[in-house]
Coordinates of C-alpha atoms in Angstrom, one line a residue:
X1 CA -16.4 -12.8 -2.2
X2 CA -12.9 -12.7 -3.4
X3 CA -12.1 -9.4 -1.2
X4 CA -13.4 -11.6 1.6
X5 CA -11.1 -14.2 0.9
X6 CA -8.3 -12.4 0.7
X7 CA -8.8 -11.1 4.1
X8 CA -9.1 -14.1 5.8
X9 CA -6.4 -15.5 4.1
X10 CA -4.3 -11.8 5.4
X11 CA -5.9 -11.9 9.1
X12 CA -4.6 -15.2 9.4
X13 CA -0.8 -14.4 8.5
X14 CA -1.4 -12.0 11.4
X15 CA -2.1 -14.3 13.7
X16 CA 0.9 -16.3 12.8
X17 CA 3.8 -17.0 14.8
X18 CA 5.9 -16.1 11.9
X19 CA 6.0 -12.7 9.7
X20 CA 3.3 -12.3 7.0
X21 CA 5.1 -11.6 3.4
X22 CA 2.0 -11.5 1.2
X23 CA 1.4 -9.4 -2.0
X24 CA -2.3 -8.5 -2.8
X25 CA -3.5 -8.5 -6.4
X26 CA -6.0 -6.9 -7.4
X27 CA -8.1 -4.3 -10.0
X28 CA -8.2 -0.7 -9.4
X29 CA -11.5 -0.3 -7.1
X30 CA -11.3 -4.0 -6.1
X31 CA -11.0 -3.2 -2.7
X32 CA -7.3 -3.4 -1.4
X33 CA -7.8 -0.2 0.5
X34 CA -10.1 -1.9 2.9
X35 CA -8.0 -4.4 3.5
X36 CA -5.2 -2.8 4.0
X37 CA -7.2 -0.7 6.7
X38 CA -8.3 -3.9 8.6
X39 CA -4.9 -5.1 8.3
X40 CA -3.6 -2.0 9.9
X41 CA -6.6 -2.1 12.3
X42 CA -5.7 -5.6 13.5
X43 CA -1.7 -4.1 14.3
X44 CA -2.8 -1.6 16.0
X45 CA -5.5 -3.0 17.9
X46 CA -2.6 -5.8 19.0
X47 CA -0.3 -2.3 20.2
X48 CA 1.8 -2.4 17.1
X49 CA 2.2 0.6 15.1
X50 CA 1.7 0.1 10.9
X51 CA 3.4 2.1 8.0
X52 CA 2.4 2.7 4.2
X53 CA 4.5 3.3 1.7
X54 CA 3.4 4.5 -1.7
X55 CA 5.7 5.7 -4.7
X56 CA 4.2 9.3 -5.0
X57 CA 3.1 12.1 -2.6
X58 CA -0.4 12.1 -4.6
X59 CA -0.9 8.4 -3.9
X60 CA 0.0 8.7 -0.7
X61 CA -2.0 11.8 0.4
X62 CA -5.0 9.7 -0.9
X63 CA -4.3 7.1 1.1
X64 CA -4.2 9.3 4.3
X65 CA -7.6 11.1 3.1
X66 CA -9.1 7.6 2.8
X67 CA -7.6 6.0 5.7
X68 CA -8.3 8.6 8.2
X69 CA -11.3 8.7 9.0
X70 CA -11.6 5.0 9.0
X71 CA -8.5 4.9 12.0
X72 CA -9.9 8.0 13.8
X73 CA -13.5 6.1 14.4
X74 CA -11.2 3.3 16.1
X75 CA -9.1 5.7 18.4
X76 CA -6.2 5.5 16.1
X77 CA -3.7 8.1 15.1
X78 CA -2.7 9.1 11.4
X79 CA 0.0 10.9 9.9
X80 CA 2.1 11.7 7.2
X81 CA 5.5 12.2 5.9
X82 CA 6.9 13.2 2.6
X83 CA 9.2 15.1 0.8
X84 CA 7.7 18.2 0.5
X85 CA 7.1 19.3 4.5
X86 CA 9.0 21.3 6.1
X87 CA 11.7 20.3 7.9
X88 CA 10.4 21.3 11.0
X89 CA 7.6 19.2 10.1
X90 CA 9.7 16.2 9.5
X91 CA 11.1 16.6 12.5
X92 CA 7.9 16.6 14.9
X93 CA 6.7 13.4 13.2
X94 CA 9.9 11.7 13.4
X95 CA 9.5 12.2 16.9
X96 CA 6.2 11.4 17.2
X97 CA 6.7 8.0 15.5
X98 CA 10.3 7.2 17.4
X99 CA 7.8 7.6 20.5
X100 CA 5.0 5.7 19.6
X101 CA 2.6 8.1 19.7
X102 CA 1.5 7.5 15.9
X103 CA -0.1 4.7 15.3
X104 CA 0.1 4.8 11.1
X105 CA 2.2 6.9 9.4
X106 CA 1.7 7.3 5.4
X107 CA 4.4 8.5 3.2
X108 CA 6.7 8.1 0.0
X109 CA 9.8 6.7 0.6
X110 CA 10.9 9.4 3.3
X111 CA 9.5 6.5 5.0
X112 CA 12.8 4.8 4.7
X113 CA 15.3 7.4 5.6
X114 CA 17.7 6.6 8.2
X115 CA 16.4 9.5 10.5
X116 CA 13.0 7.4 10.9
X117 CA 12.7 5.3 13.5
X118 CA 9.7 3.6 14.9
X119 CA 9.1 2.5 18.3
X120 CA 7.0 -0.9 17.7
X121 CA 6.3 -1.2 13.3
X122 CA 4.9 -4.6 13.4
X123 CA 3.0 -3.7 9.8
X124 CA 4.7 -2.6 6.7
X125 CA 2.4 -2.3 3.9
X126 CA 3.2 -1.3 0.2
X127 CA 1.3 -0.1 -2.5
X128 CA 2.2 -0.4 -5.5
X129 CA 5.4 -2.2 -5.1
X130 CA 6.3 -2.8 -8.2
X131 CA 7.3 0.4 -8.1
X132 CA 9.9 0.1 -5.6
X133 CA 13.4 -1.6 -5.5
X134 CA 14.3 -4.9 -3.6
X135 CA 16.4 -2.9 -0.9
X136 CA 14.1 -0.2 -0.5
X137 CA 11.2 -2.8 0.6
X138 CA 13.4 -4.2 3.2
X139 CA 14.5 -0.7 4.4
X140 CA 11.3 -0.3 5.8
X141 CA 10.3 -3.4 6.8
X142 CA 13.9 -3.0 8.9
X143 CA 12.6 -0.1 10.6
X144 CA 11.2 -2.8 13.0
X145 CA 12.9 -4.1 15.8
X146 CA 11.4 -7.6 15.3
X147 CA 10.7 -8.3 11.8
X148 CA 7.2 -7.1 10.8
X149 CA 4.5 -8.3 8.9
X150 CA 5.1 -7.5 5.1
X151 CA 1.6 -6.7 2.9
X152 CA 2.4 -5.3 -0.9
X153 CA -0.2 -4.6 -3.0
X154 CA -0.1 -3.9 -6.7
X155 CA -3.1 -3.2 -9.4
X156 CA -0.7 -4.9 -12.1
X157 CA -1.9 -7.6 -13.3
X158 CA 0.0 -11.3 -13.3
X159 CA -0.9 -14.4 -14.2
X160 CA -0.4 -16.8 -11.6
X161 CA 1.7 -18.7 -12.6
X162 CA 4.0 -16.1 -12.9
X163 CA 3.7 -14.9 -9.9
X164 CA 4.7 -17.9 -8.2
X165 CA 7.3 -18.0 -10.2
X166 CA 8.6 -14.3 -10.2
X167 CA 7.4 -13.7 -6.1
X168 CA 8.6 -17.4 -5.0
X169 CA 9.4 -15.8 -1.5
X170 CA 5.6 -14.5 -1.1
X171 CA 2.2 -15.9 -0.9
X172 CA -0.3 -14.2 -3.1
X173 CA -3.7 -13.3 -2.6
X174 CA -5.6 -12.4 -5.9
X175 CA -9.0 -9.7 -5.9
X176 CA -10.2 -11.3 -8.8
X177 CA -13.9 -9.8 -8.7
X178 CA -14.9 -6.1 -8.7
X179 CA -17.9 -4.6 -7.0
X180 CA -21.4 -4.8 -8.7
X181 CA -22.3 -1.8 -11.3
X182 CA -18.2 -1.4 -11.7
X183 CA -17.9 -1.0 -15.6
X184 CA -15.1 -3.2 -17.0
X185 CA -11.6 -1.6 -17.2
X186 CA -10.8 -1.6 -21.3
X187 CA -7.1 -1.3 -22.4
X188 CA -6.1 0.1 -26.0
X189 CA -3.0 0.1 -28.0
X190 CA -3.2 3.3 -29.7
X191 CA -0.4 3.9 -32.7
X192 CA 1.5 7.4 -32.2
X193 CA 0.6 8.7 -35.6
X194 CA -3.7 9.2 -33.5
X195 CA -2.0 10.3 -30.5
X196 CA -3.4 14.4 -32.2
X197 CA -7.0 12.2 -32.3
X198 CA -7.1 10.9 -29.2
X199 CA -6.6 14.1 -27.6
X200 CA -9.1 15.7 -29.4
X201 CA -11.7 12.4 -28.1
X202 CA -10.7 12.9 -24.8
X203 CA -11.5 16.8 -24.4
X204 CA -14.6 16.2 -26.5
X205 CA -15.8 13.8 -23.7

């Protein structure tokens, strides 16, 4: 239910006449993925192209196994760019994306580099974005030649109130319900002097 309301409340800052700037809350294995995806879907589908940002090249290379498939069954193309390729790889998506012949492109924050251009971003999501600085944020969403809708998404948890206070410049959907059968997440504060124990736990499980 609350994945479902977060969507609508998402699909309709899509349809808005002005830019979506909305951070999505939510658990690990809430469900942001998805709606990330159907955001992204909803770009593309309008003939925008849609860029994901994550902090590291392993978050991001899960993203793009994930999100693949999904945007290949719709006709959509999917790539990535990072660090690590090759220049010569860099190069061929640059070009790619500059021509608006890539629909999403996933990467770290090469995705900001001056040499990227894109030929119609009207999505810029974020994950973890926490995680990123202020200017770095607006790097990307600048790579759009009209200012594109903005969705960040972060599994830290925030009260509310907070929130409101701390991300007065964004609306905030919240994923405040997991999936049935998920087993709650438990968080310990372990003292350094059982940090020897809680190794040996660990490999014992």
């Amino acid at each position: 239910g609350a994945q479902q309301r977060a969507w609508e409340e998402v699909a309709r800052d899509l349809c808005a006449t002005q830019p979506m700037n909305r951070l999505l809350q939510g658990d690990v294995g809430s469900g942001k993925t998805v709606i990330a995806a159907l955001a992204a879907a909803q770009a593309i589908g309008s003939g925008a192209q849609a860029a994901l940002m994550a902090p590291t090249e392993i978050l991001a290379e899960q993203h793009l196994r994930k999100l693949t498939p999904w945007m290949h069954a719709l006709g959509a193309r999917v790539d990535w760019l990072s660090g690590s390729l090759k220049e010569s790889g860099k190069r061929a998506i640059r070009a790619a994306t500059a021509a608006g012949e890539i629909d999403l492109l996933i990467g770290t924050h090469a995705l900001i580099e001056d040499s990227v251009e894109f030929a119609r971003l009207g999505l810029v999501i974020v994950d973890e974005q926490h995680r990123f600085g202020v200017a770095q944020r607006l790097a990307l969403r600048g790579k759009g030649q009209l200012s594109p809708h903005q969705l960040m998404m972060s599994a830290t948890p925030i009260p509310r109130t907070l929130a409101m206070t701390y991300y007065a410049d964004l609306d905030v959907s919240v994923i405040d319900e997991l999936p049935p059968g998920r087993t709650p997440v438990v968080t310990r504060l372990v003292s350094q002097g059982r940090l020897a124990e809680l190794i040996e736990r660990v490999r014992a499980a």
